[in-house]
Short mmCIF file of C-alpha atoms and ligand atoms in Angstrom, two decimals:
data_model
loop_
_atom_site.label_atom_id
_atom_site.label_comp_id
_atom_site.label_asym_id
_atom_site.label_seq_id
_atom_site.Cartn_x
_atom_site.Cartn_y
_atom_site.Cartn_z
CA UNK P 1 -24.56 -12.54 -32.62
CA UNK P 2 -22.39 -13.47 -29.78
CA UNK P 3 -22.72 -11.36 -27.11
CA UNK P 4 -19.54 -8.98 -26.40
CA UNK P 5 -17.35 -9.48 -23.93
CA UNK P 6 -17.60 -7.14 -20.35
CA UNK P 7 -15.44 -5.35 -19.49
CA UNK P 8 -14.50 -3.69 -16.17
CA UNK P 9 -12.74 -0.93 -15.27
CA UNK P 10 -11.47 -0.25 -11.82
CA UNK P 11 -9.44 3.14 -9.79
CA UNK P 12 -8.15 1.92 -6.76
CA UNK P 13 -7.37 5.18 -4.32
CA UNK P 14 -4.95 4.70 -1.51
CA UNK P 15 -3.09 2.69 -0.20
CA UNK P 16 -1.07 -1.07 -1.15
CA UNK P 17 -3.98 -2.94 0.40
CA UNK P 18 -6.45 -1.38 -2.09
CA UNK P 19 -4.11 -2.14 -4.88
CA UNK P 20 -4.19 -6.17 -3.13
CA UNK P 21 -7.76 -5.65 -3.21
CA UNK P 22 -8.25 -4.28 -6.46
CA UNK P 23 -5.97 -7.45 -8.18
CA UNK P 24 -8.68 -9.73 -6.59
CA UNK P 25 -11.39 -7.97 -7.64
CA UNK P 26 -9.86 -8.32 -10.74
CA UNK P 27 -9.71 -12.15 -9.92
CA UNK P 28 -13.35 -12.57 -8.90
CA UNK P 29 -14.83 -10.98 -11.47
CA UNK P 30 -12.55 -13.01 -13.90
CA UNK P 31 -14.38 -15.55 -13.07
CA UNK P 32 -17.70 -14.41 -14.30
CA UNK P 33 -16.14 -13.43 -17.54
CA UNK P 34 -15.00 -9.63 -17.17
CA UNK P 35 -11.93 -8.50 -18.77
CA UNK P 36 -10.03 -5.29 -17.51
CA UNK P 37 -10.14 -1.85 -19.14
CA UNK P 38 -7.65 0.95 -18.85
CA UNK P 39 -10.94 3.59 -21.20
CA UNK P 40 -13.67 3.69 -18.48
CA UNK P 41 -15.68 4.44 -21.41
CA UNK P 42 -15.36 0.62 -22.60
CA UNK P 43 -16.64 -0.47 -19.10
CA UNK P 44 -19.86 -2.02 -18.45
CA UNK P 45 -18.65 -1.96 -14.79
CA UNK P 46 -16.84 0.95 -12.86
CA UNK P 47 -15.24 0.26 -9.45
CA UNK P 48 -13.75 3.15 -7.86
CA UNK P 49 -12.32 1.30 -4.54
CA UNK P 50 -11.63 4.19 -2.52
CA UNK P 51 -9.33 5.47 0.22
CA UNK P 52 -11.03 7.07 3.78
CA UNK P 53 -7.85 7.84 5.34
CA UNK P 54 -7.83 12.09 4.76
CA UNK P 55 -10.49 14.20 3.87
CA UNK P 56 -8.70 14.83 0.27
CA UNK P 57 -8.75 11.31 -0.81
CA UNK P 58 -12.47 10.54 0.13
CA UNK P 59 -13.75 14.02 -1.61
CA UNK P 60 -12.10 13.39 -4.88
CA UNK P 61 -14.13 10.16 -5.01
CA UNK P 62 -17.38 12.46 -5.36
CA UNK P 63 -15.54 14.46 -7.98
CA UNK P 64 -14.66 11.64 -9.80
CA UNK P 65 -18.32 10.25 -9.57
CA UNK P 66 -19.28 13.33 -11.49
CA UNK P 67 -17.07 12.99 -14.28
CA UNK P 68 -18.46 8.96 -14.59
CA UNK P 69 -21.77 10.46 -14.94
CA UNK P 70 -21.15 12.27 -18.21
CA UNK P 71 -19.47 8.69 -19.64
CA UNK P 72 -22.33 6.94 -18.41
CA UNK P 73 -25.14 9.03 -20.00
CA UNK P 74 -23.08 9.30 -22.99
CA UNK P 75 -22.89 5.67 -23.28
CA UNK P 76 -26.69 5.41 -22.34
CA UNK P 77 -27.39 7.42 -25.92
CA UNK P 78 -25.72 4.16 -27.58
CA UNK P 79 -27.99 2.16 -25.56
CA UNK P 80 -25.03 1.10 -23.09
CA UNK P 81 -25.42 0.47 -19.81
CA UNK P 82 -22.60 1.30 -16.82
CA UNK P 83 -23.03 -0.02 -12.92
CA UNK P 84 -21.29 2.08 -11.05
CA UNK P 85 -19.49 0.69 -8.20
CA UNK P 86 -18.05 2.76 -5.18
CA UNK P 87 -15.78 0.05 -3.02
CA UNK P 88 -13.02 0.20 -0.44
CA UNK P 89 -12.82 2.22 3.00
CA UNK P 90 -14.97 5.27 1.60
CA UNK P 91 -17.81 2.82 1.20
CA UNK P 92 -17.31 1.15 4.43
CA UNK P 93 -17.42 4.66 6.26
CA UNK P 94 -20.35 6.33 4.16
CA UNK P 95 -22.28 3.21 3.53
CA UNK P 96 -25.94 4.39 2.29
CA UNK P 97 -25.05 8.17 2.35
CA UNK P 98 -23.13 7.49 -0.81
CA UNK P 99 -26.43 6.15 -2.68
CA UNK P 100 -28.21 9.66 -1.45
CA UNK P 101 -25.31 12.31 -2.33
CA UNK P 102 -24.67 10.18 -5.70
CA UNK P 103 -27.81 8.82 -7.40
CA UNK P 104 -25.54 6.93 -10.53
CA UNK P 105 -24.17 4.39 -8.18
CA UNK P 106 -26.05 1.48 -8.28
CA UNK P 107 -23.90 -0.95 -5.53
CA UNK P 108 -21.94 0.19 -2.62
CA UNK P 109 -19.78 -2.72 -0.97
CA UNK P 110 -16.46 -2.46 1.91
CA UNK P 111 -13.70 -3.95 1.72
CA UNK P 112 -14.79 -7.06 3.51
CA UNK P 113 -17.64 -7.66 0.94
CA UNK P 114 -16.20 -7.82 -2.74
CA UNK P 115 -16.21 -11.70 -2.83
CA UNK P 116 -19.51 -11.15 -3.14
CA UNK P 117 -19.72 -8.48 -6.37
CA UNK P 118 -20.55 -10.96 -8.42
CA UNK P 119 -23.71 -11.47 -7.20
CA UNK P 120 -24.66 -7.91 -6.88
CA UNK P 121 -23.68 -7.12 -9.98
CA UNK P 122 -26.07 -9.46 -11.46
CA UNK P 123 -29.08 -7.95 -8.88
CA UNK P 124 -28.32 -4.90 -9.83
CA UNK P 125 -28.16 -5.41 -13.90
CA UNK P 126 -31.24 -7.57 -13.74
CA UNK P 127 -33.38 -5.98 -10.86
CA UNK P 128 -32.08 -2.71 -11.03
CA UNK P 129 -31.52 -2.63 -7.29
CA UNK P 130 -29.19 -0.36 -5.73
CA UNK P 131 -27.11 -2.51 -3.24
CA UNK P 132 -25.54 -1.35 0.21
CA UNK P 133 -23.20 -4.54 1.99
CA UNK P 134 -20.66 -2.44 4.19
CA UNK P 135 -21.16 -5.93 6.36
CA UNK P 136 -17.93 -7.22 8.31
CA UNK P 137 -19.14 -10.76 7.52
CA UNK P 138 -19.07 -13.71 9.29
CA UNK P 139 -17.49 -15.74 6.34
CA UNK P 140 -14.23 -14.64 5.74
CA UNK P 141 -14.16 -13.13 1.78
CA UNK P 142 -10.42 -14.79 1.90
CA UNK P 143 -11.67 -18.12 1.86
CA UNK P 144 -14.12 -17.00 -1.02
CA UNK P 145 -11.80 -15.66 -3.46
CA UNK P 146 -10.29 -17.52 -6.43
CA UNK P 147 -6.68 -18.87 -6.74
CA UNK P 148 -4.63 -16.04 -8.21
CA UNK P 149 -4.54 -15.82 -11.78
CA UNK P 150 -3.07 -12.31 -12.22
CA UNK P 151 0.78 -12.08 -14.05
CA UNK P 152 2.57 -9.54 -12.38
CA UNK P 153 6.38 -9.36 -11.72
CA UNK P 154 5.79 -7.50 -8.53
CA UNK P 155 2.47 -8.45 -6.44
CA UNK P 156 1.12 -7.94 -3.02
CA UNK P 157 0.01 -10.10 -0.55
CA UNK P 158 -2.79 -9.36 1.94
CA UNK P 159 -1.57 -11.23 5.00
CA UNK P 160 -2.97 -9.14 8.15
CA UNK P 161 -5.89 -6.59 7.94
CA UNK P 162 -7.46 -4.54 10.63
CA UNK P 163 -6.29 -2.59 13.60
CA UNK P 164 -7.16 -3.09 17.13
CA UNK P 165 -4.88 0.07 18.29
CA UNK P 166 -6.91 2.79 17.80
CA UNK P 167 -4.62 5.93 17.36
CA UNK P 168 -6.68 8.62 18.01
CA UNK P 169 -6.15 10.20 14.49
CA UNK P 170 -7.10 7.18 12.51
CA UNK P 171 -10.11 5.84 10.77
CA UNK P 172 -8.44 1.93 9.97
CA UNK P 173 -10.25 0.13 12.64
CA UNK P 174 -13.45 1.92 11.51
CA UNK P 175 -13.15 0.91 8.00
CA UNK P 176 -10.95 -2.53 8.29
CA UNK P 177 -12.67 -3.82 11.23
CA UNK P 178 -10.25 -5.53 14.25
CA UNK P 179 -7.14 -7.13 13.58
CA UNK P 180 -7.01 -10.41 11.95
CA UNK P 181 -4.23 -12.77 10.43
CA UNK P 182 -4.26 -15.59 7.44
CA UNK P 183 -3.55 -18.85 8.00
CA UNK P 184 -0.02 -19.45 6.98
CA UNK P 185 -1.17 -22.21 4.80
CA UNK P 186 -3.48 -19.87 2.16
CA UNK P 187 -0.48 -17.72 2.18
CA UNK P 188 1.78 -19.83 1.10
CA UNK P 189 -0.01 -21.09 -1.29
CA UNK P 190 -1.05 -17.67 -2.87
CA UNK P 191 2.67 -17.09 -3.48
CA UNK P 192 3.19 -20.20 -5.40
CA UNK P 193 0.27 -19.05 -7.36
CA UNK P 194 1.50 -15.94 -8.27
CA UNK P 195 5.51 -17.48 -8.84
CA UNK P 196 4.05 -19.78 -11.14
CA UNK P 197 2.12 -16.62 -13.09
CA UNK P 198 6.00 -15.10 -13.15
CA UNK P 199 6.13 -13.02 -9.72
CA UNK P 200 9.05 -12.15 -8.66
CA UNK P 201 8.51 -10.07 -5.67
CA UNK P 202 5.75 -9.86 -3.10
CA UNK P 203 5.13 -7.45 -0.70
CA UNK P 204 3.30 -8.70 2.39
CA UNK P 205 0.91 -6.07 3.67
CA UNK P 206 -1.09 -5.48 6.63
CA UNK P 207 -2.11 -1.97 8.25
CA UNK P 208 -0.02 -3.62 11.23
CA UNK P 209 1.75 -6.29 9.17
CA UNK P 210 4.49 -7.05 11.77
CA UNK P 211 1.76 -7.76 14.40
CA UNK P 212 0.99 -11.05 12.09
CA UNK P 213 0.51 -13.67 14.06
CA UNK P 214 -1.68 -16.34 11.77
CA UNK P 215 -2.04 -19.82 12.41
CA UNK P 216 0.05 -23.22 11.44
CA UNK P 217 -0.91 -26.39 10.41
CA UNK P 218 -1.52 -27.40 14.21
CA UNK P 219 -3.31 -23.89 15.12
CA UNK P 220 -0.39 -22.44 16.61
CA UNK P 221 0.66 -18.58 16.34
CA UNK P 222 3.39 -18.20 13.50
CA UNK P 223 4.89 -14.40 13.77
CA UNK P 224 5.46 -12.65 10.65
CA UNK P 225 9.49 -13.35 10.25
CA UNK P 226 8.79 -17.27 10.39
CA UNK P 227 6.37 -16.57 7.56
CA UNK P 228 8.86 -14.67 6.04
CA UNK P 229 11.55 -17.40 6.32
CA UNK P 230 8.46 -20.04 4.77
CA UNK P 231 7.32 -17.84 1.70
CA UNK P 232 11.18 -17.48 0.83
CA UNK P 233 11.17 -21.02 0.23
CA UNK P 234 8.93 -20.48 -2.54
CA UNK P 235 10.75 -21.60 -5.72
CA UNK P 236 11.13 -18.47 -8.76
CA UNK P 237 10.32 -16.09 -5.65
CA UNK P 238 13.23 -13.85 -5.66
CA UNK P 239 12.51 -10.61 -3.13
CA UNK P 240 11.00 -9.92 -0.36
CA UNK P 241 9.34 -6.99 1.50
CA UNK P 242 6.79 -6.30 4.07
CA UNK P 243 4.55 -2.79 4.86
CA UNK P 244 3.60 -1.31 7.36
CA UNK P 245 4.90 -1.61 10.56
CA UNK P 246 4.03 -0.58 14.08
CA UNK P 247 7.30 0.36 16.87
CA UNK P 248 5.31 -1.62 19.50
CA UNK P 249 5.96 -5.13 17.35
CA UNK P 250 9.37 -4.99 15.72
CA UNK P 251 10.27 -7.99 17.61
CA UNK P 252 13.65 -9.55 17.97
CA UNK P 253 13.33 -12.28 15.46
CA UNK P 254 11.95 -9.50 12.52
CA UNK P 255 15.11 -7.82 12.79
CA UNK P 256 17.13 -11.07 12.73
CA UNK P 257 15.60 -11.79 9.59
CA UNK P 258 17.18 -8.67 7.92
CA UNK P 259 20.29 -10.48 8.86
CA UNK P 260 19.22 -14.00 8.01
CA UNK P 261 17.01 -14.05 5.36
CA UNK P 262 18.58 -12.94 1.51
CA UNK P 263 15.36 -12.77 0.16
CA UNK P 264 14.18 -10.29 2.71
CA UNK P 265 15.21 -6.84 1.29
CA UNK P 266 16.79 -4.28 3.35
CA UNK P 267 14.25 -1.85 3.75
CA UNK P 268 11.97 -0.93 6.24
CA UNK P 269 8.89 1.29 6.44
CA UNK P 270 8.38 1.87 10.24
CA UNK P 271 6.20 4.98 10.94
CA UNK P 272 6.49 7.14 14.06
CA UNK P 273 3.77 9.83 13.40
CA UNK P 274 5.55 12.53 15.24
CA UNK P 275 9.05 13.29 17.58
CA UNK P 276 7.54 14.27 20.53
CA UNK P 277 6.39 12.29 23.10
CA UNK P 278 3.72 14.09 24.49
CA UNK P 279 2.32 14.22 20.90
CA UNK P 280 2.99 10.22 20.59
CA UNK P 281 0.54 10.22 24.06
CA UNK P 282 -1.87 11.44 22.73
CA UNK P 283 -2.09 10.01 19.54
CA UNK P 284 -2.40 6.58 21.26
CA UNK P 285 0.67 5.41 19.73
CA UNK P 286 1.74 3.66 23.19
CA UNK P 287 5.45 4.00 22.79
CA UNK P 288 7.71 6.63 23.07
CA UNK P 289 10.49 8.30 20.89
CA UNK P 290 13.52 6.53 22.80
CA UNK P 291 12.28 3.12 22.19
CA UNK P 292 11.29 3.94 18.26
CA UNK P 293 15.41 5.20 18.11
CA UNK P 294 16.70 1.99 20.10
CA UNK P 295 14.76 -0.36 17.43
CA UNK P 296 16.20 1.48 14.70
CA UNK P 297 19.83 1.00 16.07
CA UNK P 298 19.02 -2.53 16.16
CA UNK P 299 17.74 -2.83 13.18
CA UNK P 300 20.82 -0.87 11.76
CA UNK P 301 23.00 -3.26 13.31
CA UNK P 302 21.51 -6.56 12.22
CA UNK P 303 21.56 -4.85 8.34
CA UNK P 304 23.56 -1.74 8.12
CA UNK P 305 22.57 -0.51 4.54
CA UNK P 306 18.84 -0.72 5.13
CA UNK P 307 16.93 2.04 3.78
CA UNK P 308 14.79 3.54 6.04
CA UNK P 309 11.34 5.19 5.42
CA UNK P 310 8.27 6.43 7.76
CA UNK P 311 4.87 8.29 7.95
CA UNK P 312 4.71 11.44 9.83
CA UNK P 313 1.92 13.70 10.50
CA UNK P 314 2.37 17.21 11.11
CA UNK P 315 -0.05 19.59 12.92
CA UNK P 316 -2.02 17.09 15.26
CA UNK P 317 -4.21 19.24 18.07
CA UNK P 318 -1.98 20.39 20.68
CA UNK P 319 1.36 20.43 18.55
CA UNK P 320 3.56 23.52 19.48
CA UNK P 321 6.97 24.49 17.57
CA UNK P 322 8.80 22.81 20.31
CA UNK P 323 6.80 19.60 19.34
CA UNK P 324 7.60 20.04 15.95
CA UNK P 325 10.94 20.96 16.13
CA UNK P 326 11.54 17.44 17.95
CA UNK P 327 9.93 15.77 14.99
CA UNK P 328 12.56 17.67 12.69
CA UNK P 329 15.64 16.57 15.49
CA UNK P 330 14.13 13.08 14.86
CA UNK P 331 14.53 13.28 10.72
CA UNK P 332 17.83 14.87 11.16
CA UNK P 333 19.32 12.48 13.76
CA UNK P 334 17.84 9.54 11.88
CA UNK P 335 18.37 10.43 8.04
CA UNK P 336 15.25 8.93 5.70
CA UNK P 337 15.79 7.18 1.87
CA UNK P 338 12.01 7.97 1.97
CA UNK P 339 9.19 8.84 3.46
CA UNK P 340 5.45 9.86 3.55
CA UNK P 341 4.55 13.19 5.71
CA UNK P 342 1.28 14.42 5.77
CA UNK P 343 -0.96 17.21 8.04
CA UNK P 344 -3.28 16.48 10.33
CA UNK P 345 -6.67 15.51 8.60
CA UNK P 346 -9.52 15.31 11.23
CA UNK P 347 -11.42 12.34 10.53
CA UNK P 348 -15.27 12.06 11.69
CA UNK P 349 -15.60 9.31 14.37
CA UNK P 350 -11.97 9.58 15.54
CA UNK P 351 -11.09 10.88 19.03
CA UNK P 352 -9.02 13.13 17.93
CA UNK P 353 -11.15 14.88 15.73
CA UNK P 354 -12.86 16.45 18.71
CA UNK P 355 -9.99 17.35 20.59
CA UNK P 356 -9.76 21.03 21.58
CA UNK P 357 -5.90 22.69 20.37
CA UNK P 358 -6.77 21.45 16.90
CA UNK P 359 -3.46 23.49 14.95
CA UNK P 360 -4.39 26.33 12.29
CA UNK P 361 -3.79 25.02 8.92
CA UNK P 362 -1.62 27.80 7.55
CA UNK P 363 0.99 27.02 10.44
CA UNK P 364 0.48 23.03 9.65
CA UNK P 365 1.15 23.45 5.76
CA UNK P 366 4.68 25.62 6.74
CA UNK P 367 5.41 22.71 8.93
CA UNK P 368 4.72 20.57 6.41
CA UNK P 369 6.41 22.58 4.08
CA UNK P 370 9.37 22.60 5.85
CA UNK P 371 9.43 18.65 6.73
CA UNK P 372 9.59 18.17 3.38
CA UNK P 373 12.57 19.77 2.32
CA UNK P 374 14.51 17.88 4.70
CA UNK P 375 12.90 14.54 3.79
CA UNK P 376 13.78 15.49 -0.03
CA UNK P 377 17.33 16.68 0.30
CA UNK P 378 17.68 12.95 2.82
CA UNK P 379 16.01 11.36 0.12
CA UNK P 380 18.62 12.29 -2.94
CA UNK P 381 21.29 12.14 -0.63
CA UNK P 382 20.41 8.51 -0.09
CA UNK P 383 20.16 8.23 -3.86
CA UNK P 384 23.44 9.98 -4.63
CA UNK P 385 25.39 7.88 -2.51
CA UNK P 386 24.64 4.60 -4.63
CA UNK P 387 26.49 6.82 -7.75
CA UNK P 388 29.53 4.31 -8.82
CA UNK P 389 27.96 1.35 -6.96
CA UNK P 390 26.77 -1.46 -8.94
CA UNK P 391 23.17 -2.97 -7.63
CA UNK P 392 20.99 -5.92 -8.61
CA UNK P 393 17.94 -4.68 -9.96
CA UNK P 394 14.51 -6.46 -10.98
CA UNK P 395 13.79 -5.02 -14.42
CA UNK P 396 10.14 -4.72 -14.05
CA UNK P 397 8.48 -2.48 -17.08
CA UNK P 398 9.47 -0.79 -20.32
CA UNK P 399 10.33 3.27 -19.76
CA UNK P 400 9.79 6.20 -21.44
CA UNK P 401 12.22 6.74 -23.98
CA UNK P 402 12.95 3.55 -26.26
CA UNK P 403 15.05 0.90 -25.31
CA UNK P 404 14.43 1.77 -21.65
CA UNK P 405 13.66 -0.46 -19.19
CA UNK P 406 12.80 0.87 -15.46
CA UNK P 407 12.99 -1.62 -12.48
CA UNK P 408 13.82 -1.20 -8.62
CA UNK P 409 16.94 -1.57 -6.45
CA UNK P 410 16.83 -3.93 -3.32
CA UNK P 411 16.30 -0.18 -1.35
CA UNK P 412 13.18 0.53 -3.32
CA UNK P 413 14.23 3.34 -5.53
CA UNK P 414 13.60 3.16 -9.54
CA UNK P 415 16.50 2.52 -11.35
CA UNK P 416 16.15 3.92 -15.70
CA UNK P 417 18.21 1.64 -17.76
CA UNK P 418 18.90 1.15 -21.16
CA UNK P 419 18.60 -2.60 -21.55
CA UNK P 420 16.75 -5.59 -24.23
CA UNK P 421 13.34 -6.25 -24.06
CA UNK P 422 14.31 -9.71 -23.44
CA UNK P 423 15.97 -8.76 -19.70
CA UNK P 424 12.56 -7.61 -18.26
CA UNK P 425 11.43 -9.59 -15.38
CA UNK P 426 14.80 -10.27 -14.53
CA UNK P 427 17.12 -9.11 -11.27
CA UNK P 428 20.28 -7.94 -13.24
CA UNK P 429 23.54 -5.86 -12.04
CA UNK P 430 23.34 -2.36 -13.25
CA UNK P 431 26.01 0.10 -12.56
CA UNK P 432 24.43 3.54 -10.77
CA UNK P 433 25.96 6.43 -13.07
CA UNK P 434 23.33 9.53 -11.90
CA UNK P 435 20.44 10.17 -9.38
CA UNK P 436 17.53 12.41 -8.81
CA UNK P 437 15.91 12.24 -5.98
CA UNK P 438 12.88 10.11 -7.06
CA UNK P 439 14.89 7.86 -9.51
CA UNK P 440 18.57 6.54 -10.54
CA UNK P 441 19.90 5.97 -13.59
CA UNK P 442 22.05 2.85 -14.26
CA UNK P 443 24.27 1.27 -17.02
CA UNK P 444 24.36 -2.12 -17.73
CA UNK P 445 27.96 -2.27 -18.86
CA UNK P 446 28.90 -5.13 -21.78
CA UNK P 447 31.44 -6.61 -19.20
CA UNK P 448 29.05 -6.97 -16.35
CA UNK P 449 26.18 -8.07 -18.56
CA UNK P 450 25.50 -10.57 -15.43
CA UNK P 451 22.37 -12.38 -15.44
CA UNK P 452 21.79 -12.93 -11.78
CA UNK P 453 19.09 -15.05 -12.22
N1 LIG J 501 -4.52 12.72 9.07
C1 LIG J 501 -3.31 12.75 8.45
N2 LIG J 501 -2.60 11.64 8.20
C2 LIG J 501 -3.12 10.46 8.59
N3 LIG J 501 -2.65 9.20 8.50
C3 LIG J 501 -3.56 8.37 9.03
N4 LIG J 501 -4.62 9.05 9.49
C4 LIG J 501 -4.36 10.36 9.24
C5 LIG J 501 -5.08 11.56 9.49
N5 LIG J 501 -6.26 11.56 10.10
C6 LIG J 501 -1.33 8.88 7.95
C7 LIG J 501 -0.45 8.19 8.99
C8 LIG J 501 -0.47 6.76 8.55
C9 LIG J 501 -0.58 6.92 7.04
C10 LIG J 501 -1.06 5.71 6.32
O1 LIG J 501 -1.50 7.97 6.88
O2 LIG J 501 0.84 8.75 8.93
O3 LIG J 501 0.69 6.06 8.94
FE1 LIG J 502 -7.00 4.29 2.92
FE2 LIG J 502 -6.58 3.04 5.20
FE3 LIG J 502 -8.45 2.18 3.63
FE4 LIG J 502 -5.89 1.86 2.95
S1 LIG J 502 -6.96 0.94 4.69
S2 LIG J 502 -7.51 2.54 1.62
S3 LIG J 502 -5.02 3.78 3.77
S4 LIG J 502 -8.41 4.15 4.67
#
């Protein structure tokens, strides 16, 4: 009898860049033969590719290990076996203490490794070796990886990893290792891999994607809005976006793209972390508040409907109310479609994690508490006033009630609209008739029935 099919089955945790790294994974082990799984029962492989950023997201991953136990020995009984994979930024931090404080997973591998899975998934099927490669190798896993085979309207691009600006709070450079760039080349040519598989939109990520600076044909430093201006060449490419983005390199020529560039859409995630300067000090960020208002004046010039959106972390050591308050000034004076807030999560091997003044969590969470009902009542006012306008939107998936399709505006929100099956994947005008704050709803009147592409 033939032999079944594998299957794998992967959680990615985190951020876009997992998501990137999860598609490839995807990719690689294609290539051997493994299909995906959404029933992690079905898997003969589990990845969980993990997130190290906050203490929440790396303890759930032991939680979750727990619960893949009881599958696994359940699927032992029918004479199944399950390798357990634990990949991503957890991996990279925890390395071998993850084999010790969880004796089911058999292969441990960062986020600079999984080219290699392959390979331990066979040594650890056939040997039954438990496998530890939190490595930041030598040969570049980019240059390793298949050509991309996934279909996916929307789809990331990795095209910058690593950090080499060590905020005090944060564990990237740990996990991601030093900033490095593609080649323009492999980028471009990823793109016209995934257009041709029916991508429509790319995001282009890097933990400091504007910082890009990978080489040309003749070695030379491209920045990231020339790449921009060459992946919007791509033919049945249609949008645009890029995430995230450090103050210190929103240079001129980035925010003359939001002018130039109709691909490009006009949003823009540009974290400042917190409103008060002596907080920005010493949190390493290396600019201060002015500057990150100035850039976003410019950047409001050069596109004046962009939607705006940020991180911001509440209840770093040393934070007073005054502190705060400036971070709430900030919001007010700036006025968010979005944005991610957080408290402060002390992170082992960070500088700030042993920095005296750390801030009592019950007066963090109130901060936070209160951060966020300004960012929500921004974030539906920036939803309510699209009500009566109509917007081009890139149906991307089928919704929850039938003959609903859901797809996002050129500002990122998700826009419900009733609409054929036959319109998905397309960038249609859609009339906004209501809004809460975490989606629209639209109409696609007979009369305006516009295919825009
Ligand atoms: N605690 C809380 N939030 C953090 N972030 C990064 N490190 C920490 C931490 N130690 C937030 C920052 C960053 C986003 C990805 O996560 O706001 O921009
Ligand atoms: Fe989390 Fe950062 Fe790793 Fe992304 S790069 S998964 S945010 S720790």
């Amino acid at each position: 009898m033939p032999r079944a099919v594998k299957k794998l089955f992967v959680k990615t945790y985190g951020c876009q860049m997992n998501q990137y790294d999860s598609d490839r994974l995807f990719e690689v082990m294609g290539e051997i033969g493994f299909e995906s799984t959404d029933e992690m029962a079905q898997a003969d492989v589990v990845v969980l590719n993990t997130c190290h950023i906050r203490e929440k997201a790396a303890e759930k991953v032991y939680s979750d290990l727990g619960r893949i136990k009881l599958i696994r020995n359940k699927r032992l009984q029918n004479g199944e076996e399950t390798t357990v994979v634990v990949a991503g930024c957890v991996a990279q931090a925890e390395g071998r203490e993850i084999l010790a404080r969880a004796p089911i997973v058999n292969i441990v591998i960062g986020p600079q490794s999984y080219h290699r899975l392959p390979d331990y998934i066979f040594s650890a099927e056939q040997h039954k070796q438990r496998i530890v490669d939190t490595d930041f190798p030598t040969d570049l896993k980019f240059e390793h990886l298949p050509g991309r085979s996934i279909k996916k309207l929307t789809a990331f691009i990795t095209v910058q990893e690593g950090c080499d600006k060590f905020c005090t709070f944060c564990v990237v450079p740990y996990t991601r290792g030093g900033e490095y760039s593609r080649p323009v080349k492999e980028i471009v040519k990823e793109t016209i891999e995934l257009a041709r598989h029916g991508t429509k939109e790319i995001t282009l990520l890097g933990q400091n994607v504007n910082a890009y600076h990978g080489a040309n044909k003749k070695g030379q430093p491209v920045s990231l809005a020339r790449l921009i201006k060459k992946v919007a060449k791509v033919e049945g490419l249609e949008r645009i976006r890029y995430t995230t983005s450090h103050p210190n390199d929103m240079s001129d020529d980035l925010i003359e793209a939001h002018k130039e560039i109709e691909k490009l859409m006009p949003y823009l995630h540009l974290p400042f972390q917190s409103g008060s300067d002596k907080i920005l000090k010493a949190m390493n960020r290396d600019h201060k508040i002015d500057k990150y208002r100035e850039i976003l004046e410019r950047v409001r010039e050069a596109r004046p409907d962009i939607a705006l959106s940020t991180d911001i972390i509440v209840g770093f050591p040393g934070e007073t109310d005054q502190d705060f308050e400036d971070t709430m000034q900030l919001v007010r004076d700036i006025k968010y479609a979005q944005a991610y807030s957080f408290t402060y999560s002390p992170r082992p091997g960070t500088t700030a994690a042993l920095m005296e003044d750390q801030v009592e969590k019950h007066v963090a969470s109130e901060r936070l508490q209160r951060l966020q009902t300004l960012l929500k009542e921004q974030q539906l006012e920036f939803n309510r006033a699209q009500i009566g306008k109509k917007l081009p939107i890139l149906l991307e998936k089928r919704g929850r009630e039938p003959g609903q399709l859901v797809g996002r505006s050129p500002y990122l929100q998700l826009v419900h609209v009733i609409a054929p099956d036959e319109m998905m994947g397309r960038i249609v005008e859609v009339e906004i008739v209501d809004t809460t704050r975490n989606s629209l709803a639209g109409e696609l009147k007979k009369a305006q029935n516009k295919e825009l592409v």
